[in-house]
Short mmCIF file of C-alpha atoms in Angstrom, two decimals:
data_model
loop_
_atom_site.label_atom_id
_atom_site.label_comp_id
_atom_site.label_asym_id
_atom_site.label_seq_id
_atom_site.Cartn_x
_atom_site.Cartn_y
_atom_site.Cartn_z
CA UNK A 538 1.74 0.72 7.94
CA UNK A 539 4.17 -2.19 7.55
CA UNK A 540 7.07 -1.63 10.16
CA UNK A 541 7.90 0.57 12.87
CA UNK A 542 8.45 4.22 12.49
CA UNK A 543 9.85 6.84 15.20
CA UNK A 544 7.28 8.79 16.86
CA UNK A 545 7.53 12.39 17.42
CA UNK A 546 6.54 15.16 19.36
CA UNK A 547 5.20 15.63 22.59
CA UNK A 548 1.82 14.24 22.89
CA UNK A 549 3.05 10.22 22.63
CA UNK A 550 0.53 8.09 23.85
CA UNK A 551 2.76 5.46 25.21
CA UNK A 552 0.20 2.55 25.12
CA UNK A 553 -1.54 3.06 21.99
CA UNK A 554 1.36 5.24 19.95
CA UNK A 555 -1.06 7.73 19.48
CA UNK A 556 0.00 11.43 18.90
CA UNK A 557 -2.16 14.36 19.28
CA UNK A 558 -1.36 17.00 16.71
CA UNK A 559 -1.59 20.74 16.77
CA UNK A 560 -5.02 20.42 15.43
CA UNK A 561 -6.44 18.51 18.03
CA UNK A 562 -6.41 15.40 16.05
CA UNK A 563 -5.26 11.76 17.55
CA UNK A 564 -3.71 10.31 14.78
CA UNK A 565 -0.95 6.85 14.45
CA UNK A 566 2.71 7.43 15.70
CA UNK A 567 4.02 7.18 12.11
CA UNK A 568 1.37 9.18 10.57
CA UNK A 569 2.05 12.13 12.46
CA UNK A 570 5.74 11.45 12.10
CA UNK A 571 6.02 13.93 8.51
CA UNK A 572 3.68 16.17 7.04
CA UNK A 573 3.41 14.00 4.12
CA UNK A 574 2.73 11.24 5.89
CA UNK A 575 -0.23 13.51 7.47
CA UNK A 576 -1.55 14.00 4.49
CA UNK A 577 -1.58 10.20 3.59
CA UNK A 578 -2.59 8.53 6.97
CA UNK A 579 -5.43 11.27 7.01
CA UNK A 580 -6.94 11.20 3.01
CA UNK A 581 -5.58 7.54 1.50
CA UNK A 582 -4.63 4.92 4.39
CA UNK A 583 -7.43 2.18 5.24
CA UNK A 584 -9.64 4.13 2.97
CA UNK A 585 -11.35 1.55 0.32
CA UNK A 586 -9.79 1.13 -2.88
CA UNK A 587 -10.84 -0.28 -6.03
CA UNK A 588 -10.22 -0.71 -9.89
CA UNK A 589 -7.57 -2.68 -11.98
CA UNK A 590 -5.74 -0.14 -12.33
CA UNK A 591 -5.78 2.15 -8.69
CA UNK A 592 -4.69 -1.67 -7.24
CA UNK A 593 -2.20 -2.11 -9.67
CA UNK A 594 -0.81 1.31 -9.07
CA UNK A 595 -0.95 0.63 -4.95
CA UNK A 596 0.83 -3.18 -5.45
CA UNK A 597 3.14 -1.88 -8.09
CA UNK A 598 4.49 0.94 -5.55
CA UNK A 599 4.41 -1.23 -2.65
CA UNK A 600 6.48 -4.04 -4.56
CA UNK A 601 9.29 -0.82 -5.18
CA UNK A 602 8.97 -0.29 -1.39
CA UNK A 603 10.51 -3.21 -0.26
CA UNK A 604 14.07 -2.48 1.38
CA UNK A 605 13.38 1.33 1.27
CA UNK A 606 10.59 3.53 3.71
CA UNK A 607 7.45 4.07 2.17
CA UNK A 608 8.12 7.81 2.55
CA UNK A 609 10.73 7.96 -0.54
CA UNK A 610 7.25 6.32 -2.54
CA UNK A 611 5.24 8.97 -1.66
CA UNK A 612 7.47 11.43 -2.81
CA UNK A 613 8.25 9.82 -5.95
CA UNK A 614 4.97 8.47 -6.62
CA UNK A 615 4.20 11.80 -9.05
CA UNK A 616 7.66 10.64 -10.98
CA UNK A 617 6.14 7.02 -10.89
CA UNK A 618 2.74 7.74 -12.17
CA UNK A 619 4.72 9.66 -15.03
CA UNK A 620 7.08 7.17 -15.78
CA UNK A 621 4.44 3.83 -16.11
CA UNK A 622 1.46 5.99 -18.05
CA UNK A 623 -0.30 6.61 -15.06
CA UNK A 624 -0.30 3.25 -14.11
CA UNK A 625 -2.74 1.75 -17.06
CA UNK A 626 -2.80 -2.29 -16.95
CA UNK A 627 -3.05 -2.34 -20.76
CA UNK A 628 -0.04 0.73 -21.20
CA UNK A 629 2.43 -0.94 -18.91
CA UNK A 630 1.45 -4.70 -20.22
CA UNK A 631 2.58 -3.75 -23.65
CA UNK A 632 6.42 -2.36 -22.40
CA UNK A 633 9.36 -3.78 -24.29
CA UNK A 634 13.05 -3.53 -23.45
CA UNK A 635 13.19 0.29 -24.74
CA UNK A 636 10.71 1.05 -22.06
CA UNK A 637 13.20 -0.92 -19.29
CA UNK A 638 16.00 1.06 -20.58
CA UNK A 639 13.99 3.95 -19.97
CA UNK A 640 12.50 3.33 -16.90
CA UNK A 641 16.47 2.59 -15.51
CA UNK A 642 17.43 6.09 -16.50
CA UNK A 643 14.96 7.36 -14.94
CA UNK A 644 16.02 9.57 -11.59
CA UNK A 645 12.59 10.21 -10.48
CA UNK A 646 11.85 6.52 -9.38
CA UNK A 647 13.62 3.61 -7.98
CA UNK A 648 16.03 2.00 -10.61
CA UNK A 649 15.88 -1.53 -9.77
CA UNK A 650 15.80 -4.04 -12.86
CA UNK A 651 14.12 -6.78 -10.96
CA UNK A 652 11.21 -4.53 -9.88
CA UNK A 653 10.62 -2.58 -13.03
CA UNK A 654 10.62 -6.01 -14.92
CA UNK A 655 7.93 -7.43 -12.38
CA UNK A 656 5.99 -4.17 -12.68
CA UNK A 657 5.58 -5.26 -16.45
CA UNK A 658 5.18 -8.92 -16.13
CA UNK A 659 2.31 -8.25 -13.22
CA UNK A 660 0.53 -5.83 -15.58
CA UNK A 661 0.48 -8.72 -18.21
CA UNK A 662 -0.73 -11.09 -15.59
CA UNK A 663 -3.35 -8.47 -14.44
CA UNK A 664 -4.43 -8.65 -18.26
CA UNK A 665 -5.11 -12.48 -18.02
CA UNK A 666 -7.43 -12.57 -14.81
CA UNK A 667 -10.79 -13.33 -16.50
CA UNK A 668 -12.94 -11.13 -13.37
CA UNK A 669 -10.15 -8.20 -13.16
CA UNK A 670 -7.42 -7.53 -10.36
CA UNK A 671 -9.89 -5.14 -8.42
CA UNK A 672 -11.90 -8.92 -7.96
CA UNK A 673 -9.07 -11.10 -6.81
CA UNK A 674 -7.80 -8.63 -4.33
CA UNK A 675 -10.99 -8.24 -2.55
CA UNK A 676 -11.87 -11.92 -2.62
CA UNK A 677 -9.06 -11.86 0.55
CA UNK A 678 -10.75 -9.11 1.99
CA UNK A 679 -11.89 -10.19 5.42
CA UNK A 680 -15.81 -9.00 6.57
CA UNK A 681 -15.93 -5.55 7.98
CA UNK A 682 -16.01 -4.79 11.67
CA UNK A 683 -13.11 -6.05 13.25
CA UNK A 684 -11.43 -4.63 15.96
CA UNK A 685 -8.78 -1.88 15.70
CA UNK A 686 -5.67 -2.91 16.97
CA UNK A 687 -4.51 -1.36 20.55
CA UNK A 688 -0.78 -0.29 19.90
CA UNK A 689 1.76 -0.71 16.96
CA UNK A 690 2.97 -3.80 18.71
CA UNK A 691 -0.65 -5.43 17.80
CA UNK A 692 -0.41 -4.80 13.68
CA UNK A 693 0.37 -7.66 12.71
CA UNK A 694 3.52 -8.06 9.39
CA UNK A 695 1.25 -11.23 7.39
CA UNK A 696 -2.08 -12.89 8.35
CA UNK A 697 -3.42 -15.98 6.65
CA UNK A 698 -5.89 -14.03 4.57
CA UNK A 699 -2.43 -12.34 3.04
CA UNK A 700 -0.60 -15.21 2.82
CA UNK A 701 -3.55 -17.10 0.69
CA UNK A 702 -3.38 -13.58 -1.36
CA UNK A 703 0.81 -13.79 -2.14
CA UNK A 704 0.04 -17.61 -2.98
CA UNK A 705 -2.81 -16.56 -5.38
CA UNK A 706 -0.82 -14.24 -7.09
CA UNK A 707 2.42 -15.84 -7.61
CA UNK A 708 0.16 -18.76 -9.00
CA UNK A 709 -1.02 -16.59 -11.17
CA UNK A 710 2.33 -15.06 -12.37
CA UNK A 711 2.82 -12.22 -10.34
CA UNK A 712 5.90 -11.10 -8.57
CA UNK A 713 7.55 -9.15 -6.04
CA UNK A 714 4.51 -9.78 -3.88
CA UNK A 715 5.08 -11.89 -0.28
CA UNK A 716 2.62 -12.40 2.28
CA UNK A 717 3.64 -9.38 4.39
CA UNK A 718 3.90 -6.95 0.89
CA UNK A 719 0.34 -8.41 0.40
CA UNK A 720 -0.77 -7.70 3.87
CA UNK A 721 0.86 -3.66 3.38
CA UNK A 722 -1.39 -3.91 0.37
CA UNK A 723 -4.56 -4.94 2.52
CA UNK A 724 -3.98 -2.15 4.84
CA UNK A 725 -3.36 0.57 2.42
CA UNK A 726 -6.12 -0.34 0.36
CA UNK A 727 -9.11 -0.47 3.21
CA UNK A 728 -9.04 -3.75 2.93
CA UNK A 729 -8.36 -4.33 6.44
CA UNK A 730 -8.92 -1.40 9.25
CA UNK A 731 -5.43 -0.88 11.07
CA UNK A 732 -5.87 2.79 12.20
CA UNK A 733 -5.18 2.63 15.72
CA UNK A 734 -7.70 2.27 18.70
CA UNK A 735 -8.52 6.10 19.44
CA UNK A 736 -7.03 7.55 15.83
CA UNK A 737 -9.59 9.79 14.97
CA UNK A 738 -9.79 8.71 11.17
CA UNK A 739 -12.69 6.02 10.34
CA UNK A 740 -13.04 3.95 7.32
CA UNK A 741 -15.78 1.29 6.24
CA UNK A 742 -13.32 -1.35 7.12
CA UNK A 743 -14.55 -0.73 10.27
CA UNK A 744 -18.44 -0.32 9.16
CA UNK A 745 -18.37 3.38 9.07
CA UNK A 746 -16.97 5.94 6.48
CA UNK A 747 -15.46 8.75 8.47
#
């Protein structure tokens, strides 16, 4: 999870910002911080993700992160998936200026101009990869098995493998998407493992499906 969130409750594992729920379960500071946060550390975070469109739906809502907590995402991800037709590369590529002027009046998302207009322009640049979005993501996927980082302080904001990524991409036409969005990107898609030493969820980033 890109940044640092407060940990709650009493079970804080001050080395590894591990907290031990009510059910027994070790789980990362932040995703113990809210139960919808729970829910998504425990069911969607590090877990493998692919398909155009799923990845264009995960960059698209991570580019509409930036400056605000993922938590206001979450919540208005259901008003999100509404508002761009569920996310569909070929739908959202084919938006004109009604469909801006639409998408800024609409309460359930994040009314930014900038970001709604890159939301189109990256579906349209989606459209033009000749092996697919799902392909040029994963080709920055590092091999599976690497170690699970110790604390918080150990998860690192941008690696080289994101960097290349955000280079690829903006080469390509797409916007809104830096090295460390990238690298938020990698981590919520599976592509890299960075569930805390001890959490108790397990994903095939680290070899094993859990």
């Amino acid at each position: 999870m890109r940044g640092r969130l407060s940990d709650t409750g009493p079970s804080l594992d001050a080395v590894t910002e591990l907290v031990i729920g009510a059910d027994g379960l070790a789980r990362c500071g932040w995703g113990a911080s809210t139960p919808d946060y729970a829910v998504y550390h425990d069911t969607e975070w590090g877990r493998p993700l692919h398909g155009d469109d799923a990845l264009y739906e995960r960059m698209t809502l991570e580019a509409f992160q930036s400056g605000l907590s993922w938590l206001t995402i979450l919540r208005k991800r259901p008003a999100f998936r509404a508002a761009f037709a569920g996310f569909r590369i070929d739908t959202v590529a084919g938006y004109g200026e009604a469909d801006v002027a639409r998408l800024l009046a609409d309460a359930g998302i994040v009314r930014n101009r900038a970001k709604i207009e890159a939301a189109i322009a990256n579906a349209r640049a989606a459209q033009d990869l000749p092996d697919g979005l799902s392909a040029l993501l994963w080709s920055f996927a590092p091999p599976p098995g690497r170690a699970r980082p110790g604390s918080a302080a150990a998860v690192p904001a941008l690696t080289d493998a994101s960097t290349a990524m955000a280079k690829a991409l903006k080469k390509r036409g797409f916007r809104f998407v830096g090295p460390t969005t990238a690298y938020a990107l990698m981590q919520a898609t599976g592509m890299v493992d960075d569930h805390l030493t001890g959490c108790h969820v397990v994903t095939s980033a680290t070899g094993v499906m859990g």
